[in-house]
mmCIF file of C-alpha atoms and ligand atoms in Angstrom:
data_model
loop_
_atom_site.group_PDB
_atom_site.id
_atom_site.type_symbol
_atom_site.label_atom_id
_atom_site.label_comp_id
_atom_site.label_asym_id
_atom_site.label_seq_id
_atom_site.Cartn_x
_atom_site.Cartn_y
_atom_site.Cartn_z
ATOM 1 C CA MET A 4 120.816 120.741 102.989
ATOM 2 C CA PRO A 5 121.267 118.365 105.932
ATOM 3 C CA SER A 6 118.622 118.834 108.546
ATOM 4 C CA LYS A 7 119.259 120.117 112.051
ATOM 5 C CA VAL A 8 117.223 117.447 113.771
ATOM 6 C CA VAL A 9 119.091 114.579 112.147
ATOM 7 C CA ASP A 10 122.406 116.131 113.142
ATOM 8 C CA ALA A 11 121.228 116.554 116.705
ATOM 9 C CA LEU A 12 120.030 112.943 116.853
ATOM 10 C CA LYS A 13 123.336 111.710 115.418
ATOM 11 C CA ASP A 14 125.265 113.715 117.982
ATOM 12 C CA SER A 15 123.463 112.323 120.964
ATOM 13 C CA PHE A 16 122.780 108.749 119.922
ATOM 14 C CA LYS A 17 125.894 108.026 117.791
ATOM 15 C CA ASP A 18 125.661 104.400 116.607
ATOM 16 C CA ASN A 19 122.104 103.865 117.628
ATOM 17 C CA VAL A 20 120.709 105.830 114.713
ATOM 18 C CA THR A 21 121.000 104.860 111.069
ATOM 19 C CA VAL A 22 120.287 107.629 108.594
ATOM 20 C CA LEU A 23 118.520 106.400 105.449
ATOM 21 C CA SER A 24 117.741 109.784 103.993
ATOM 22 C CA ASP A 25 118.894 113.239 105.054
ATOM 23 C CA ASN A 26 117.791 115.963 102.695
ATOM 24 C CA GLY A 27 116.154 118.369 105.113
ATOM 25 C CA VAL A 28 112.731 117.811 103.583
ATOM 26 C CA GLU A 29 111.942 114.199 104.209
ATOM 27 C CA ASP A 30 114.392 112.615 106.586
ATOM 28 C CA VAL A 31 114.254 108.919 107.340
ATOM 29 C CA ILE A 32 116.154 107.516 110.296
ATOM 30 C CA VAL A 33 116.083 104.189 112.101
ATOM 31 C CA LEU A 34 116.507 103.984 115.832
ATOM 32 C CA SER A 35 118.030 100.652 116.800
ATOM 33 C CA ASP A 36 117.156 100.588 120.501
ATOM 34 C CA LYS A 37 113.560 101.079 121.516
ATOM 35 C CA LYS A 38 114.532 102.231 125.018
ATOM 36 C CA LEU A 39 115.928 105.441 123.540
ATOM 37 C CA LEU A 40 112.628 106.445 121.951
ATOM 38 C CA LYS A 41 111.386 108.781 124.643
ATOM 39 C CA GLU A 42 114.734 110.554 124.866
ATOM 40 C CA ALA A 43 114.757 110.944 121.097
ATOM 41 C CA ALA A 44 111.214 112.289 121.166
ATOM 42 C CA LYS A 45 112.223 114.967 123.670
ATOM 43 C CA LEU A 46 115.080 115.966 121.388
ATOM 44 C CA ILE A 47 112.844 116.027 118.322
ATOM 45 C CA LYS A 48 110.304 118.151 120.194
ATOM 46 C CA LYS A 49 112.763 121.059 120.108
ATOM 47 C CA ILE A 50 112.390 121.257 116.314
ATOM 48 C CA HIS A 51 109.203 119.412 115.364
ATOM 49 C CA ASP A 52 105.888 120.295 117.000
ATOM 50 C CA ILE A 53 103.554 117.421 116.219
ATOM 51 C CA VAL A 54 103.494 113.765 115.371
ATOM 52 C CA PHE A 55 101.369 113.385 112.251
ATOM 53 C CA LEU A 56 100.813 109.675 112.409
ATOM 54 C CA ILE A 57 102.142 106.455 113.797
ATOM 55 C CA THR A 58 102.271 103.502 111.464
ATOM 56 C CA VAL A 59 102.948 99.873 112.202
ATOM 57 C CA VAL A 60 104.071 97.260 109.702
ATOM 58 C CA ASP A 61 103.996 93.614 110.622
ATOM 59 C CA ARG A 62 107.181 92.102 109.152
ATOM 60 C CA ASN A 63 106.869 88.823 110.939
ATOM 61 C CA PRO A 64 108.681 88.373 113.382
ATOM 62 C CA THR A 65 109.531 92.065 113.783
ATOM 63 C CA PHE A 66 107.075 94.944 113.931
ATOM 64 C CA GLU A 67 108.240 98.196 112.409
ATOM 65 C CA ILE A 68 106.778 101.287 114.061
ATOM 66 C CA GLY A 69 107.051 104.491 112.089
ATOM 67 C CA TYR A 70 106.633 107.918 113.627
ATOM 68 C CA VAL A 71 106.099 110.875 111.314
ATOM 69 C CA PHE A 72 106.990 114.206 112.911
ATOM 70 C CA SER A 73 106.506 117.618 111.411
ATOM 71 C CA ASN A 74 106.311 121.262 112.340
ATOM 72 C CA TYR A 75 104.321 124.355 111.544
ATOM 73 C CA VAL A 76 107.269 126.468 110.339
ATOM 74 C CA ASP A 77 108.552 124.687 107.241
ATOM 75 C CA LYS A 78 107.238 121.645 105.441
ATOM 76 C CA SER A 79 109.993 119.257 106.471
ATOM 77 C CA ILE A 80 109.056 115.931 107.987
ATOM 78 C CA LEU A 81 111.029 113.411 109.950
ATOM 79 C CA ASN A 82 110.297 109.734 109.638
ATOM 80 C CA LEU A 83 111.572 107.797 112.635
ATOM 81 C CA ARG A 84 111.443 104.024 112.557
ATOM 82 C CA VAL A 85 111.829 101.611 115.425
ATOM 83 C CA ASN A 86 111.826 97.828 115.146
ATOM 84 C CA ILE A 87 110.438 95.750 117.976
ATOM 85 C CA MET A 88 110.319 91.990 118.278
ATOM 86 C CA GLN A 89 107.114 89.991 118.271
ATOM 87 C CA ASP A 90 107.750 88.341 121.641
ATOM 88 C CA ASP A 91 108.017 91.709 123.402
ATOM 89 C CA LEU A 92 105.469 94.022 121.849
ATOM 90 C CA SER A 93 105.915 96.991 124.119
ATOM 91 C CA ILE A 94 107.432 100.401 123.671
ATOM 92 C CA ASP A 95 107.463 103.668 125.589
ATOM 93 C CA SER A 96 104.574 105.980 124.938
ATOM 94 C CA ILE A 97 105.481 109.441 123.659
ATOM 95 C CA THR A 98 102.099 110.933 124.550
ATOM 96 C CA SER A 99 103.618 112.926 127.380
ATOM 97 C CA VAL A 100 105.954 114.606 124.888
ATOM 98 C CA PHE A 101 103.641 114.837 121.861
ATOM 99 C CA PRO A 102 99.963 114.905 122.960
ATOM 100 C CA SER A 103 98.808 114.213 119.412
ATOM 101 C CA ALA A 104 100.263 110.709 119.664
ATOM 102 C CA ASP A 105 97.478 109.707 122.058
ATOM 103 C CA TRP A 106 94.894 108.369 119.620
ATOM 104 C CA GLU A 107 97.513 107.105 117.184
ATOM 105 C CA GLU A 108 98.962 104.901 119.884
ATOM 106 C CA ARG A 109 95.519 103.692 120.830
ATOM 107 C CA GLU A 110 94.907 102.739 117.218
ATOM 108 C CA ALA A 111 98.199 100.867 117.026
ATOM 109 C CA TYR A 112 97.229 99.045 120.195
ATOM 110 C CA ASP A 113 93.798 98.276 118.770
ATOM 111 C CA MET A 114 94.987 96.887 115.462
ATOM 112 C CA PHE A 115 98.325 95.285 116.408
ATOM 113 C CA GLY A 116 98.238 94.857 120.153
ATOM 114 C CA ILE A 117 101.341 96.907 120.834
ATOM 115 C CA LYS A 118 101.572 97.988 124.451
ATOM 116 C CA PHE A 119 102.603 101.600 124.935
ATOM 117 C CA ASN A 120 104.077 101.933 128.429
ATOM 118 C CA GLY A 121 102.984 105.078 130.200
ATOM 119 C CA HIS A 122 100.029 105.862 127.958
ATOM 120 C CA PRO A 123 97.262 107.644 129.962
ATOM 121 C CA SER A 124 94.379 105.435 128.807
ATOM 122 C CA LEU A 125 95.404 102.612 126.547
ATOM 123 C CA LYS A 126 92.146 101.084 125.336
ATOM 124 C CA ARG A 127 90.670 100.260 121.957
ATOM 125 C CA ILE A 128 89.625 103.156 119.814
ATOM 126 C CA LEU A 129 87.984 101.675 116.706
ATOM 127 C CA LEU A 130 86.755 98.246 117.709
ATOM 128 C CA PRO A 131 84.453 97.404 120.628
ATOM 129 C CA GLU A 132 86.356 97.093 123.854
ATOM 130 C CA ASP A 133 85.560 93.419 124.396
ATOM 131 C CA TRP A 134 86.526 92.437 120.867
ATOM 132 C CA PRO A 135 88.909 89.466 120.690
ATOM 133 C CA GLY A 136 92.189 89.700 118.804
ATOM 134 C CA HIS A 137 94.108 92.286 116.843
ATOM 135 C CA PRO A 138 92.924 92.215 113.230
ATOM 136 C CA LEU A 139 95.770 93.768 111.247
ATOM 137 C CA ARG A 140 98.379 91.272 112.362
ATOM 138 C CA LYS A 141 99.592 88.892 109.691
ATOM 139 C CA ASP A 142 98.665 85.836 111.739
ATOM 140 C CA PHE A 143 95.062 86.970 112.214
ATOM 141 C CA LYS A 144 92.513 84.913 110.280
ATOM 142 C CA VAL A 145 88.877 85.849 109.696
ATOM 143 C CA THR A 146 87.220 82.721 111.009
ATOM 144 C CA ASP A 147 83.518 82.043 111.511
ATOM 145 C CA ASP A 148 83.902 82.977 115.168
ATOM 146 C CA VAL A 149 85.106 86.410 114.155
ATOM 147 C CA ARG A 150 82.490 86.780 111.442
ATOM 148 C CA ASN A 151 79.571 85.940 113.706
ATOM 149 C CA TRP A 152 80.761 87.871 116.722
ATOM 150 C CA THR A 153 78.253 90.561 117.589
ATOM 151 C CA GLY A 154 79.100 91.215 121.211
ATOM 152 C CA LEU A 155 75.384 91.180 121.980
ATOM 153 C CA ASP A 156 73.440 88.972 124.300
ATOM 154 C CA LEU A 157 70.652 88.104 121.877
ATOM 155 C CA LYS A 158 67.607 86.194 123.010
ATOM 156 C CA PHE A 159 66.131 85.116 119.669
ATOM 157 C CA MET B 27 52.615 85.651 100.721
ATOM 158 C CA ASN B 28 54.198 88.171 98.419
ATOM 159 C CA PRO B 29 51.943 91.223 98.468
ATOM 160 C CA LEU B 30 53.000 92.198 94.984
ATOM 161 C CA ASP B 31 51.376 89.238 93.252
ATOM 162 C CA ASN B 32 48.327 89.072 95.414
ATOM 163 C CA LYS B 33 45.746 88.440 92.745
ATOM 164 C CA GLU B 34 42.800 88.146 95.122
ATOM 165 C CA ASN B 35 42.705 91.852 95.805
ATOM 166 C CA SER B 36 42.510 92.690 92.163
ATOM 167 C CA ALA B 37 40.935 96.061 92.819
ATOM 168 C CA GLY B 38 44.483 97.437 92.707
ATOM 169 C CA GLU B 39 47.097 98.168 95.256
ATOM 170 C CA PHE B 40 45.033 100.786 97.065
ATOM 171 C CA SER B 41 42.434 98.395 98.340
ATOM 172 C CA TYR B 42 42.563 96.810 101.776
ATOM 173 C CA SER B 43 41.738 93.183 102.045
ATOM 174 C CA GLY B 44 40.705 93.596 105.640
ATOM 175 C CA LEU B 45 38.093 96.261 105.158
ATOM 176 C CA GLY B 46 35.961 94.309 102.720
ATOM 177 C CA ASP B 47 34.717 91.727 105.242
ATOM 178 C CA ILE B 48 34.800 93.904 108.307
ATOM 179 C CA VAL B 49 31.245 92.955 109.247
ATOM 180 C CA PHE B 50 32.085 89.293 109.794
ATOM 181 C CA MET B 51 35.214 89.781 111.878
ATOM 182 C CA LYS B 52 35.844 89.075 115.508
ATOM 183 C CA ALA B 53 36.086 92.227 117.559
ATOM 184 C CA GLU B 54 39.770 91.640 118.265
ATOM 185 C CA LYS B 55 40.643 91.354 114.621
ATOM 186 C CA PHE B 56 38.429 94.310 113.835
ATOM 187 C CA ILE B 57 40.428 96.501 116.209
ATOM 188 C CA ASP B 58 43.677 95.225 114.729
ATOM 189 C CA THR B 59 42.496 95.924 111.221
ATOM 190 C CA VAL B 60 41.377 99.451 111.957
ATOM 191 C CA LEU B 61 44.510 100.218 113.934
ATOM 192 C CA ASN B 62 46.770 98.752 111.294
ATOM 193 C CA TRP B 63 44.909 100.627 108.575
ATOM 194 C CA SER B 64 45.699 103.888 110.292
ATOM 195 C CA ARG B 65 49.260 102.911 111.238
ATOM 196 C CA GLY B 66 50.109 102.305 107.625
ATOM 197 C CA TRP B 67 49.414 105.930 106.758
ATOM 198 C CA SER B 68 51.703 107.599 109.251
ATOM 199 C CA LEU B 69 55.038 105.825 109.393
ATOM 200 C CA TRP B 70 57.336 108.265 111.088
ATOM 201 C CA PRO B 71 60.900 107.093 110.561
ATOM 202 C CA VAL B 72 64.049 107.153 112.602
ATOM 203 C CA THR B 73 66.700 107.886 110.020
ATOM 204 C CA PHE B 74 69.546 105.658 111.086
ATOM 205 C CA GLY B 75 72.054 106.569 108.395
ATOM 206 C CA THR B 76 75.641 105.478 108.872
ATOM 207 C CA SER B 77 77.211 105.633 105.411
ATOM 208 C CA CYS B 78 76.607 105.925 101.675
ATOM 209 C CA CYS B 79 73.014 104.621 101.628
ATOM 210 C CA ALA B 80 72.075 107.486 103.938
ATOM 211 C CA ILE B 81 72.606 109.937 101.076
ATOM 212 C CA GLU B 82 69.892 108.198 99.075
ATOM 213 C CA MET B 83 67.701 108.187 102.161
ATOM 214 C CA MET B 84 68.019 111.971 102.316
ATOM 215 C CA THR B 85 66.961 112.154 98.676
ATOM 216 C CA PHE B 86 63.954 110.058 99.611
ATOM 217 C CA GLY B 87 62.926 112.766 102.028
ATOM 218 C CA ALA B 88 63.703 115.620 99.650
ATOM 219 C CA THR B 89 61.513 117.303 97.058
ATOM 220 C CA LYS B 90 61.672 115.043 94.042
ATOM 221 C CA VAL B 91 60.552 111.809 95.639
ATOM 222 C CA ASP B 92 58.978 113.456 98.671
ATOM 223 C CA ALA B 93 58.379 110.975 101.435
ATOM 224 C CA ASP B 94 55.989 113.352 103.193
ATOM 225 C CA ARG B 95 53.120 112.692 100.846
ATOM 226 C CA MET B 96 53.254 109.008 101.805
ATOM 227 C CA GLY B 97 52.964 109.854 105.483
ATOM 228 C CA VAL B 98 56.680 109.260 106.085
ATOM 229 C CA LEU B 99 57.533 112.519 107.816
ATOM 230 C CA PHE B 100 61.226 113.173 108.397
ATOM 231 C CA VAL B 101 60.414 115.390 111.353
ATOM 232 C CA GLY B 102 60.995 113.664 114.627
ATOM 233 C CA ASP B 103 64.353 112.005 114.444
ATOM 234 C CA SER B 104 63.653 110.857 117.937
ATOM 235 C CA PRO B 105 63.173 107.123 118.328
ATOM 236 C CA ARG B 106 60.548 107.661 121.009
ATOM 237 C CA GLN B 107 57.973 109.066 118.646
ATOM 238 C CA SER B 108 58.717 106.921 115.615
ATOM 239 C CA ASP B 109 57.345 103.660 114.392
ATOM 240 C CA LEU B 110 59.672 102.909 111.489
ATOM 241 C CA ILE B 111 63.450 102.618 111.469
ATOM 242 C CA LEU B 112 65.301 103.040 108.197
ATOM 243 C CA VAL B 113 68.651 101.335 108.759
ATOM 244 C CA SER B 114 70.745 102.637 105.906
ATOM 245 C CA GLY B 115 74.449 102.098 105.857
ATOM 246 C CA THR B 116 77.009 99.598 107.008
ATOM 247 C CA ILE B 117 76.492 98.479 110.584
ATOM 248 C CA THR B 118 79.797 97.791 112.265
ATOM 249 C CA LYS B 119 80.094 95.619 115.308
ATOM 250 C CA LYS B 120 80.598 98.625 117.498
ATOM 251 C CA MET B 121 77.502 100.265 116.027
ATOM 252 C CA ALA B 122 75.315 97.181 116.541
ATOM 253 C CA ARG B 123 74.801 98.028 120.198
ATOM 254 C CA ARG B 124 73.859 101.599 119.399
ATOM 255 C CA LEU B 125 71.444 100.417 116.744
ATOM 256 C CA LEU B 126 69.735 98.057 119.166
ATOM 257 C CA ASN B 127 69.686 100.801 121.757
ATOM 258 C CA VAL B 128 67.799 103.073 119.346
ATOM 259 C CA TYR B 129 65.531 100.239 118.264
ATOM 260 C CA GLU B 130 64.591 99.346 121.814
ATOM 261 C CA GLN B 131 63.597 102.914 122.591
ATOM 262 C CA MET B 132 60.929 102.935 119.913
ATOM 263 C CA PRO B 133 57.361 102.395 121.116
ATOM 264 C CA SER B 134 55.903 99.071 120.292
ATOM 265 C CA PRO B 135 54.327 98.846 116.857
ATOM 266 C CA LYS B 136 57.671 99.301 115.147
ATOM 267 C CA TYR B 137 58.783 98.307 111.709
ATOM 268 C CA VAL B 138 62.233 97.902 110.242
ATOM 269 C CA ILE B 139 63.416 98.557 106.698
ATOM 270 C CA ALA B 140 66.902 97.268 105.903
ATOM 271 C CA VAL B 141 68.418 99.430 103.206
ATOM 272 C CA GLY B 142 71.145 98.284 100.851
ATOM 273 C CA ALA B 143 73.342 95.268 100.346
ATOM 274 C CA CYS B 144 75.262 95.960 103.546
ATOM 275 C CA ASN B 145 72.206 95.461 105.696
ATOM 276 C CA ILE B 146 70.946 92.449 103.787
ATOM 277 C CA SER B 147 74.093 90.343 103.746
ATOM 278 C CA GLY B 148 77.082 92.498 104.561
ATOM 279 C CA GLY B 149 77.455 93.521 100.933
ATOM 280 C CA LEU B 150 80.975 94.587 100.077
ATOM 281 C CA TYR B 151 82.075 93.877 103.625
ATOM 282 C CA HIS B 152 80.516 90.442 104.053
ATOM 283 C CA ASP B 153 83.852 88.854 104.919
ATOM 284 C CA SER B 154 85.158 91.564 107.165
ATOM 285 C CA TYR B 155 86.114 91.296 110.801
ATOM 286 C CA ASN B 156 84.179 94.368 111.768
ATOM 287 C CA THR B 157 80.774 94.385 110.086
ATOM 288 C CA ILE B 158 77.519 92.704 110.918
ATOM 289 C CA ALA B 159 76.794 90.547 107.871
ATOM 290 C CA GLY B 160 73.120 91.434 107.610
ATOM 291 C CA ILE B 161 71.179 93.181 110.339
ATOM 292 C CA ASP B 162 68.630 90.374 110.487
ATOM 293 C CA ARG B 163 71.226 88.680 112.679
ATOM 294 C CA ILE B 164 70.525 91.184 115.411
ATOM 295 C CA MET B 165 66.983 92.479 114.866
ATOM 296 C CA PRO B 166 63.779 91.549 113.033
ATOM 297 C CA VAL B 167 63.460 93.066 109.550
ATOM 298 C CA ASP B 168 60.198 93.626 107.673
ATOM 299 C CA VAL B 169 61.262 94.921 104.277
ATOM 300 C CA TYR B 170 64.609 94.716 102.492
ATOM 301 C CA ILE B 171 65.662 97.196 99.829
ATOM 302 C CA PRO B 172 68.312 95.729 97.514
ATOM 303 C CA GLY B 173 70.904 97.883 95.827
ATOM 304 C CA CYS B 174 74.234 99.475 96.508
ATOM 305 C CA PRO B 175 72.898 102.071 97.066
ATOM 306 C CA PRO B 176 69.204 101.715 96.151
ATOM 307 C CA ARG B 177 67.503 104.511 94.259
ATOM 308 C CA PRO B 178 65.127 106.820 96.159
ATOM 309 C CA GLU B 179 62.230 105.348 94.196
ATOM 310 C CA GLN B 180 63.014 102.001 95.767
ATOM 311 C CA PHE B 181 62.527 103.530 99.189
ATOM 312 C CA GLN B 182 59.151 104.708 97.988
ATOM 313 C CA ASP B 183 58.336 101.213 96.845
ATOM 314 C CA ALA B 184 59.518 99.729 100.138
ATOM 315 C CA VAL B 185 57.235 102.021 102.098
ATOM 316 C CA ARG B 186 54.374 101.033 99.800
ATOM 317 C CA VAL B 187 55.095 97.339 100.368
ATOM 318 C CA LEU B 188 55.453 97.855 104.100
ATOM 319 C CA ARG B 189 52.191 99.766 104.279
ATOM 320 C CA LYS B 190 50.474 96.997 102.428
ATOM 321 C CA LEU B 191 51.922 94.358 104.752
ATOM 322 C CA ILE B 192 50.781 96.334 107.782
ATOM 323 C CA GLN B 193 47.294 96.994 106.497
ATOM 324 C CA GLN B 194 46.778 93.371 105.529
ATOM 325 C CA ASN B 195 47.717 92.305 109.069
ATOM 326 C CA GLU B 196 50.722 90.443 107.678
ATOM 327 C CA ILE B 197 53.131 91.638 110.352
ATOM 328 C CA LYS B 198 52.301 89.377 113.242
ATOM 329 C CA ARG B 199 54.823 90.497 115.797
ATOM 330 C CA TYR B 200 52.435 92.923 117.467
ATOM 331 C CA ALA B 201 49.193 91.107 116.862
ATOM 332 C CA LYS B 202 48.754 90.053 120.486
ATOM 333 C CA GLN B 203 49.313 93.444 121.986
ATOM 334 C CA SER B 204 45.960 94.927 121.047
ATOM 335 C CA SER B 205 43.985 92.235 122.887
HETATM 336 S S1 SF4 C 27 74.979 98.912 100.452
HETATM 337 FE FE1 SF4 C 27 76.523 99.986 99.229
HETATM 338 S S2 SF4 C 27 75.842 102.128 99.232
HETATM 339 FE FE2 SF4 C 27 74.772 101.090 100.914
HETATM 340 S S3 SF4 C 27 76.025 101.417 102.742
HETATM 341 FE FE3 SF4 C 27 76.668 99.476 101.838
HETATM 342 S S4 SF4 C 27 78.376 100.003 100.498
HETATM 343 FE FE4 SF4 C 27 77.280 101.907 100.951
#
């Protein structure tokens, strides 16, 4: 059974969406243009209530951001993927549409350094705020500087 | 000096080297010795448990091992009335500040027990970007308890060793403060 939300997305975005899986239970679609994300999120909001999680995969030089949407009525989920390039790591925030994306976006910023435009308070969530670097990127190396960093002004 | 193979005090582990020659001491050392003798018997801990080792620390306070009979009362849980901090669990870099914050609130004769491999060297996470590889990088430590996690009996032993170190005036950090 094809899902309503995938049909709606195909109707409004035409060539900009690629459907990888459309079985009404676990749909996977790829959005080719990151500028359309917020518009797509508003459309998805009509059917899905929450964003479960936001994942980021570093496929050097592109970063693949995955949004997992779901709802409280049936168990279907929608997996929306957006690719962004390494030299422009910014994307629109969908926190204004889905409030549960707030901390997920902060975590993605913390670990990968992706800037979410329009996020209400984009700061680190897991690491200390003055911590240098973004540790889950592929080009991040655990050097002695990182190992010995304590962030403390120690006198002894 | 390792207190465990201290052959001079062969009267057993419940003798106090200081008390034997109390008559010949300087007054300053006499006060230290008496104070330290009493401090050793009432080590109230701050239970700073952050992960798995904390579960064993709870067992240390529970019925079978029973920390209370050694004077380690798990009652306060306020750093301001404690003189021992049991750091059990991985200390992340974000937590390091909070740990020091708690440590600095404790009144001055304060002792630190580092529990588990994580607090000795980083343990499983020694090469991680987000853990302190051994809390002796950020604060002074008196007794280490090895293990991942250590058994509750090892906590008991650590308190016994710490008490012995205190009562033998081996912990010098606070020696000057009584004069
Ligand atoms: S030493 Fe082992 S048991 Fe203790 S906190 Fe570390 S990983 Fe957990």
